[in-house]
PDB file of C-alpha atoms in Angstrom:
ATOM      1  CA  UNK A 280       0.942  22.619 -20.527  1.00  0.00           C
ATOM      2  CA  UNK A 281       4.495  23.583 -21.408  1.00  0.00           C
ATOM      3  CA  UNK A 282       5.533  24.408 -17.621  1.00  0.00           C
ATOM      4  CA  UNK A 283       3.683  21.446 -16.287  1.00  0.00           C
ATOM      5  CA  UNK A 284       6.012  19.367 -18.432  1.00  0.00           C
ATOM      6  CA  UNK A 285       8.983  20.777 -17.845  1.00  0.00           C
ATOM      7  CA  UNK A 286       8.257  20.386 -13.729  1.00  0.00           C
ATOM      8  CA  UNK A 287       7.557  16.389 -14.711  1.00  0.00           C
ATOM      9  CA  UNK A 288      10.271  15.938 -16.243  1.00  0.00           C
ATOM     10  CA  UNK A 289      12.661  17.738 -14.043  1.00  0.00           C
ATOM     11  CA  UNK A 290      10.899  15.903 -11.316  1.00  0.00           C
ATOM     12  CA  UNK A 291      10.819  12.491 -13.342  1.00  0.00           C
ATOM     13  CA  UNK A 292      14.576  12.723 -14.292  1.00  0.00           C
ATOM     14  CA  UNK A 293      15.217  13.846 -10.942  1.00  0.00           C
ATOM     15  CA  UNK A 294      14.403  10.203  -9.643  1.00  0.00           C
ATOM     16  CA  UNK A 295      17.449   7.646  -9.195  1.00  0.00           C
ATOM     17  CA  UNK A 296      17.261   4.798 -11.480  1.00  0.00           C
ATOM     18  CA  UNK A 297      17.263   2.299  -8.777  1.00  0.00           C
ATOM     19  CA  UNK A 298      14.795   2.985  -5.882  1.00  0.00           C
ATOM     20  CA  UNK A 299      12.768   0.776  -3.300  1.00  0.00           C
ATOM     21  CA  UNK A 300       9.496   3.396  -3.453  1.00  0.00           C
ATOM     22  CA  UNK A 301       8.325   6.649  -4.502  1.00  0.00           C
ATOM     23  CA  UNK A 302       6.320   8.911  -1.610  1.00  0.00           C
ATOM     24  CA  UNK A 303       4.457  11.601  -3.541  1.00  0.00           C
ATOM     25  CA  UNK A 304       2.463  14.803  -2.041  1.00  0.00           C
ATOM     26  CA  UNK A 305       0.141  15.850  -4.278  1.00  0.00           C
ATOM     27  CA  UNK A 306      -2.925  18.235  -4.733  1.00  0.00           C
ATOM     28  CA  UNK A 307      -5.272  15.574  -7.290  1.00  0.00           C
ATOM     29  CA  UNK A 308      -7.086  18.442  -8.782  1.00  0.00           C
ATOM     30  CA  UNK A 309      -4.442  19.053 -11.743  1.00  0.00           C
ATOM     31  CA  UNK A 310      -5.781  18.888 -15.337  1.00  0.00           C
ATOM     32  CA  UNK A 311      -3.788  20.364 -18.046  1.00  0.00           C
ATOM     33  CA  UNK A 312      -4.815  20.552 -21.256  1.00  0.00           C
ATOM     34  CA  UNK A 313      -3.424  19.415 -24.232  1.00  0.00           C
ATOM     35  CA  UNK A 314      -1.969  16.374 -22.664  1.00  0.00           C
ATOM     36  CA  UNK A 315      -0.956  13.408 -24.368  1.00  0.00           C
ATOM     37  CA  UNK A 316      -4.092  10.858 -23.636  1.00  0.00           C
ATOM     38  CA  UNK A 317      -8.226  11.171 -23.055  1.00  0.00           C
ATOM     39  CA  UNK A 318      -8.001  12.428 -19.310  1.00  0.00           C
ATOM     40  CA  UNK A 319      -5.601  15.422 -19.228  1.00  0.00           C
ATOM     41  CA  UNK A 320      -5.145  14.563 -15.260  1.00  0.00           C
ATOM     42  CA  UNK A 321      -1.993  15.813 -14.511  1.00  0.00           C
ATOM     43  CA  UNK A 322      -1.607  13.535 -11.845  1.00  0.00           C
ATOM     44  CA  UNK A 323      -2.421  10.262 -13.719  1.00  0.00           C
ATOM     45  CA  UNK A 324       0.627  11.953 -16.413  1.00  0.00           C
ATOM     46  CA  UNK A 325       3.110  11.912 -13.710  1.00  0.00           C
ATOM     47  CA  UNK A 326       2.374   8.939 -12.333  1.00  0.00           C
ATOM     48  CA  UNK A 327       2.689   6.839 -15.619  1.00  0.00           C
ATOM     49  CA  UNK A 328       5.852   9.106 -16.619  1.00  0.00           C
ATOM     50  CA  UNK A 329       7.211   7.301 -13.072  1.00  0.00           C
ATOM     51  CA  UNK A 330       5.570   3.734 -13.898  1.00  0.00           C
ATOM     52  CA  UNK A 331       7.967   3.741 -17.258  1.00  0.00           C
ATOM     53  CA  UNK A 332      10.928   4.990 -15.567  1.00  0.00           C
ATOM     54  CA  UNK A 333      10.753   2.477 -12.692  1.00  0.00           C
ATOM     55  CA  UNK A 334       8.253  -0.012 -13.882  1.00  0.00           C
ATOM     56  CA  UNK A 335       4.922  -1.262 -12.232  1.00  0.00           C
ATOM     57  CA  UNK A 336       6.917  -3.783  -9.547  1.00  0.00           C
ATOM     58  CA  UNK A 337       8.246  -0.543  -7.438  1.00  0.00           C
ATOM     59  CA  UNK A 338       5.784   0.643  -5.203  1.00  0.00           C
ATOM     60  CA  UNK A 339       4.354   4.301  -5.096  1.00  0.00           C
ATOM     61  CA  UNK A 340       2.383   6.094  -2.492  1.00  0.00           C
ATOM     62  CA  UNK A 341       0.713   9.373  -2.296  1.00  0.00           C
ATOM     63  CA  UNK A 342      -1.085  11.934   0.377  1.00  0.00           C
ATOM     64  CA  UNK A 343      -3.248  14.378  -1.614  1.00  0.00           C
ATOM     65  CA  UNK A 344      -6.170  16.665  -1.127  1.00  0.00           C
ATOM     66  CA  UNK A 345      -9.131  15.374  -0.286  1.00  0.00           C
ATOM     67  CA  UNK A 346     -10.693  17.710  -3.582  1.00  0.00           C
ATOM     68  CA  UNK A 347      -8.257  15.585  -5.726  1.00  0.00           C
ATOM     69  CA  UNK A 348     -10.438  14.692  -8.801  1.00  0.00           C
ATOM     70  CA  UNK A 349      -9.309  11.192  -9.566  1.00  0.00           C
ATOM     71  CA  UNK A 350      -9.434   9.023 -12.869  1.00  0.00           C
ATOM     72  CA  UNK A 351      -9.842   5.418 -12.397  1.00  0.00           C
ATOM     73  CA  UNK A 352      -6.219   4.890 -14.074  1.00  0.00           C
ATOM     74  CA  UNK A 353      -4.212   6.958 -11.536  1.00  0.00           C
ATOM     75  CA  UNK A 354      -6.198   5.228  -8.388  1.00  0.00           C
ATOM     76  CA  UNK A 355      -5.406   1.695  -9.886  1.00  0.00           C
ATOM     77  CA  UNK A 356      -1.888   2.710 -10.965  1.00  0.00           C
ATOM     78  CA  UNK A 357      -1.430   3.401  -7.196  1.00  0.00           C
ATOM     79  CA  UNK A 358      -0.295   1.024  -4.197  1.00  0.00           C
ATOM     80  CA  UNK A 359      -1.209   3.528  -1.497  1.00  0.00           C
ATOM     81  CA  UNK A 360      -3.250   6.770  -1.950  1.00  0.00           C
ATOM     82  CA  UNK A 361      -5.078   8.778   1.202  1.00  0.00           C
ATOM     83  CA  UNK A 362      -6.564  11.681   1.041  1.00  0.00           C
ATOM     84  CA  UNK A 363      -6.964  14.436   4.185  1.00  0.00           C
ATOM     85  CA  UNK A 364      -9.850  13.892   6.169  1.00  0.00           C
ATOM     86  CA  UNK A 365     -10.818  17.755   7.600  1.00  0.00           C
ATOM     87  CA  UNK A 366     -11.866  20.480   5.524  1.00  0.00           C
ATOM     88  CA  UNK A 367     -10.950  23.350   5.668  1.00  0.00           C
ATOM     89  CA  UNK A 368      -7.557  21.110   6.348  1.00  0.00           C
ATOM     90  CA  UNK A 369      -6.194  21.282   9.742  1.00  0.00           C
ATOM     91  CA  UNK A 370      -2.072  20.761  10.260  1.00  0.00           C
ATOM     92  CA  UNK A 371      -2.609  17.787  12.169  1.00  0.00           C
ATOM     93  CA  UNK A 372      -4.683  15.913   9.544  1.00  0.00           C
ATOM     94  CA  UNK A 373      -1.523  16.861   6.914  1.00  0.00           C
ATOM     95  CA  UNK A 374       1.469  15.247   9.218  1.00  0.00           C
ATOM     96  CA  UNK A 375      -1.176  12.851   9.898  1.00  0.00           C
ATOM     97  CA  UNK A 376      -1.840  11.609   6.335  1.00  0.00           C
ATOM     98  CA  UNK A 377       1.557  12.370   5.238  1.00  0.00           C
ATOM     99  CA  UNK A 378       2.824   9.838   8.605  1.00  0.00           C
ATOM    100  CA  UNK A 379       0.121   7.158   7.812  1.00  0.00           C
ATOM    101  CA  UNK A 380       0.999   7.396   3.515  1.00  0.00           C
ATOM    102  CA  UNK A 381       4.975   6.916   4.363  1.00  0.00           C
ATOM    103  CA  UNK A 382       5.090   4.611   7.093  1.00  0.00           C
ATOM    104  CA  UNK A 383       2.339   2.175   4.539  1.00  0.00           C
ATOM    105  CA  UNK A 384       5.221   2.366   1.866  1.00  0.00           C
ATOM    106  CA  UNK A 385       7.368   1.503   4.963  1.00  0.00           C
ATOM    107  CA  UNK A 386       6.070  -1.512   5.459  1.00  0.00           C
ATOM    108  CA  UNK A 387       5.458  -2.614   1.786  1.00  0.00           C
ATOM    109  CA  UNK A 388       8.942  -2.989   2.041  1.00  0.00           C
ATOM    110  CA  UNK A 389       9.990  -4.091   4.802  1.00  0.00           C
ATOM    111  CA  UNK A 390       7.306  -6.959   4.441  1.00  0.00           C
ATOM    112  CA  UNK A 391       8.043  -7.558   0.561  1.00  0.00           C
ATOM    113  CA  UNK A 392       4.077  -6.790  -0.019  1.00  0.00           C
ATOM    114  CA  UNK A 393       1.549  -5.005  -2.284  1.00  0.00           C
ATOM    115  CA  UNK A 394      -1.499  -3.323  -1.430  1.00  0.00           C
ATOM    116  CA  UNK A 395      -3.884  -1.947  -4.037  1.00  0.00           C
ATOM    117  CA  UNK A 396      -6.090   0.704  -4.562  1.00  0.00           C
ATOM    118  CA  UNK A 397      -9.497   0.834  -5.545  1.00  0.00           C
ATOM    119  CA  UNK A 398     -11.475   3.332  -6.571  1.00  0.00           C
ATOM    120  CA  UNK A 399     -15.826   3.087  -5.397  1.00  0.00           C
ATOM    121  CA  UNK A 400     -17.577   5.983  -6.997  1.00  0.00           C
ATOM    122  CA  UNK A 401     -20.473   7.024  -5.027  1.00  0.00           C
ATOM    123  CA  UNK A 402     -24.162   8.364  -6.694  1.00  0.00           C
ATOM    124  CA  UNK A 403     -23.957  11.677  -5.196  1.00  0.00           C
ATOM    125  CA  UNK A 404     -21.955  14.899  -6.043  1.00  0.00           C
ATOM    126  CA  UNK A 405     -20.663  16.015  -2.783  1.00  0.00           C
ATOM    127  CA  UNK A 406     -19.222  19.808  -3.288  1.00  0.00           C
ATOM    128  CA  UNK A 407     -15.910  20.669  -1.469  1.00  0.00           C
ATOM    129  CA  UNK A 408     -17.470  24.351  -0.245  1.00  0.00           C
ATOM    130  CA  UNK A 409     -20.495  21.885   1.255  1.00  0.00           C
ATOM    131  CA  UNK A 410     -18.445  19.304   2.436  1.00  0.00           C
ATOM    132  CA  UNK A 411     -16.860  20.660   5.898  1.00  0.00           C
ATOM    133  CA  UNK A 412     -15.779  18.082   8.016  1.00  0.00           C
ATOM    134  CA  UNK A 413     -17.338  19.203  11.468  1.00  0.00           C
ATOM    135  CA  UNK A 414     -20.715  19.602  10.412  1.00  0.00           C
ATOM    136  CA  UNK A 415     -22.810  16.614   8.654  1.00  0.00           C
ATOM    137  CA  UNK A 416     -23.327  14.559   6.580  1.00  0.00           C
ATOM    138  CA  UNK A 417     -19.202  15.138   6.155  1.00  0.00           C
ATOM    139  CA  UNK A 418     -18.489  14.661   9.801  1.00  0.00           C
ATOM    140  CA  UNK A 419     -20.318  10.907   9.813  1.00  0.00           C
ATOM    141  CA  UNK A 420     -18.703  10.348   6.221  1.00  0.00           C
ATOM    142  CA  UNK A 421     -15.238  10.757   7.726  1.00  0.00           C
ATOM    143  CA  UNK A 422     -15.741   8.776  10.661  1.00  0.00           C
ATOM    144  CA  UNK A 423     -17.154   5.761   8.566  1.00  0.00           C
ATOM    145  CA  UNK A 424     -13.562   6.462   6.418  1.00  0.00           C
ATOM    146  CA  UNK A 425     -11.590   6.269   9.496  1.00  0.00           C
ATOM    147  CA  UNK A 426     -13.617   3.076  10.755  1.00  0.00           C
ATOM    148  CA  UNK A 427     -12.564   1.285   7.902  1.00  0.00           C
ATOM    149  CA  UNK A 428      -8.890   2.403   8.474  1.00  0.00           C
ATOM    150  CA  UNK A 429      -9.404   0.548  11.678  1.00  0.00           C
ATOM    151  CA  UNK A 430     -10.122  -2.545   9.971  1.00  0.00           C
ATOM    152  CA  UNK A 431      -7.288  -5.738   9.353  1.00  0.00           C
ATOM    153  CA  UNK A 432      -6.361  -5.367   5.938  1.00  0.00           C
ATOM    154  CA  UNK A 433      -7.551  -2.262   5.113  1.00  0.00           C
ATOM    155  CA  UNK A 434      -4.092   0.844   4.985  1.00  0.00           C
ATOM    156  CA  UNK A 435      -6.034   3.718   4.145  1.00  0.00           C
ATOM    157  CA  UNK A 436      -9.733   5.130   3.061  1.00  0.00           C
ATOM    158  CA  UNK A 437     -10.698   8.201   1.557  1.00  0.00           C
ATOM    159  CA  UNK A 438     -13.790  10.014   0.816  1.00  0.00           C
ATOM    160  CA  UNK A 439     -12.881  12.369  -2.316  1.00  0.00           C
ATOM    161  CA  UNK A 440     -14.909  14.934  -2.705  1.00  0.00           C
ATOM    162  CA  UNK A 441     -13.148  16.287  -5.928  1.00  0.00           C
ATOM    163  CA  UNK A 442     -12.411  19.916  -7.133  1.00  0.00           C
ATOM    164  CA  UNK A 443     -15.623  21.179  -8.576  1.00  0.00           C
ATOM    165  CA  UNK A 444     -13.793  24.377 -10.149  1.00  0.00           C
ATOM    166  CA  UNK A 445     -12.373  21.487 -12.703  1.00  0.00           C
ATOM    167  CA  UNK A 446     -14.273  21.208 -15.210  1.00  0.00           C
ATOM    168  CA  UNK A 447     -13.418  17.469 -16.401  1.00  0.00           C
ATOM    169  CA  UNK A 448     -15.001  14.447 -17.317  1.00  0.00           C
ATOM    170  CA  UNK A 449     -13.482  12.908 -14.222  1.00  0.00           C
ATOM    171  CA  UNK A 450     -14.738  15.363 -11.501  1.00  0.00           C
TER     172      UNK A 450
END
């Protein structure tokens, strides 16, 4: 707990007062615990650590695993959030989330608009170790993801998986 805050708030104070976005790379699968709040997602604690620095009106955007374990909180606190979509992760599906994350946040801007995230819990437990992306039902699950990337209106959409090896509420 006590080196997890200290990297948020080096990171947090490390963020200029005035700023037009915020691109962040992160895992999703951090709980820490002892944290201030019900969830103990460490990625939920940054994010509102950055809301009340910069306030809700600048937007954020973030490329993370695609075993991030996410509360409904963080994915509603977000603008843009996508997730890889190959496991085991393959270079090109990093630069390519990390490319299609930044250049989203680009356009925010440059358009004056907001996207939103949603978060649409499915009735299955799909296990990271069983979910590899070239062999089904993952390899269909992904390509229905990437079809709805493909759609007007829609920026990005993820399949999370989550980190099973978490043992939260939230998994």
């Amino acid at each position: 707990k006590e080196t997890f805050l200290t990297l948020c708030n080096e990171l947090v104070a490390g963020i200029p007062a005035v700023v037009d976005g915020v691109w962040l790379m992160l895992h999703g699968a951090l709980y820490v615990r002892g944290l201030d709040g019900e969830s103990q997602c460490g990625e939920e604690y940054l994010l509102a650590r950055i809301r009340e620095q910069l306030g809700r009106h600048v937007p954020v955007a973030a490329c993370m695993d695609m075993h991030a374990n996410h509360t409904r909180r963080f994915v509603e606190s977000m603008d843009i959030l996508r997730g890889y979509h190959t496991a085991p992760h393959e270079d090109w599906d990093y630069d390519n989330c990390c490319a299609i994350t930044a250049r989203a946040l680009l356009d925010n801007l440059r358009e004056n608009k907001r996207t939103r995230c949603w978060l649409k819990p499915l009735p299955l437990r799909l296990f990271g170790e069983q979910f590899m992306t070239s062999f089904e039902p993952a390899r269909t699950t992904i390509a229905l993801s990437e079809a709805l990337e493909r759609k007007p209106g829609i920026v990005c959409a993820t399949v999370f998986v989550g980190m099973a090896w978490c043992d939260c509420q939230y998994n």
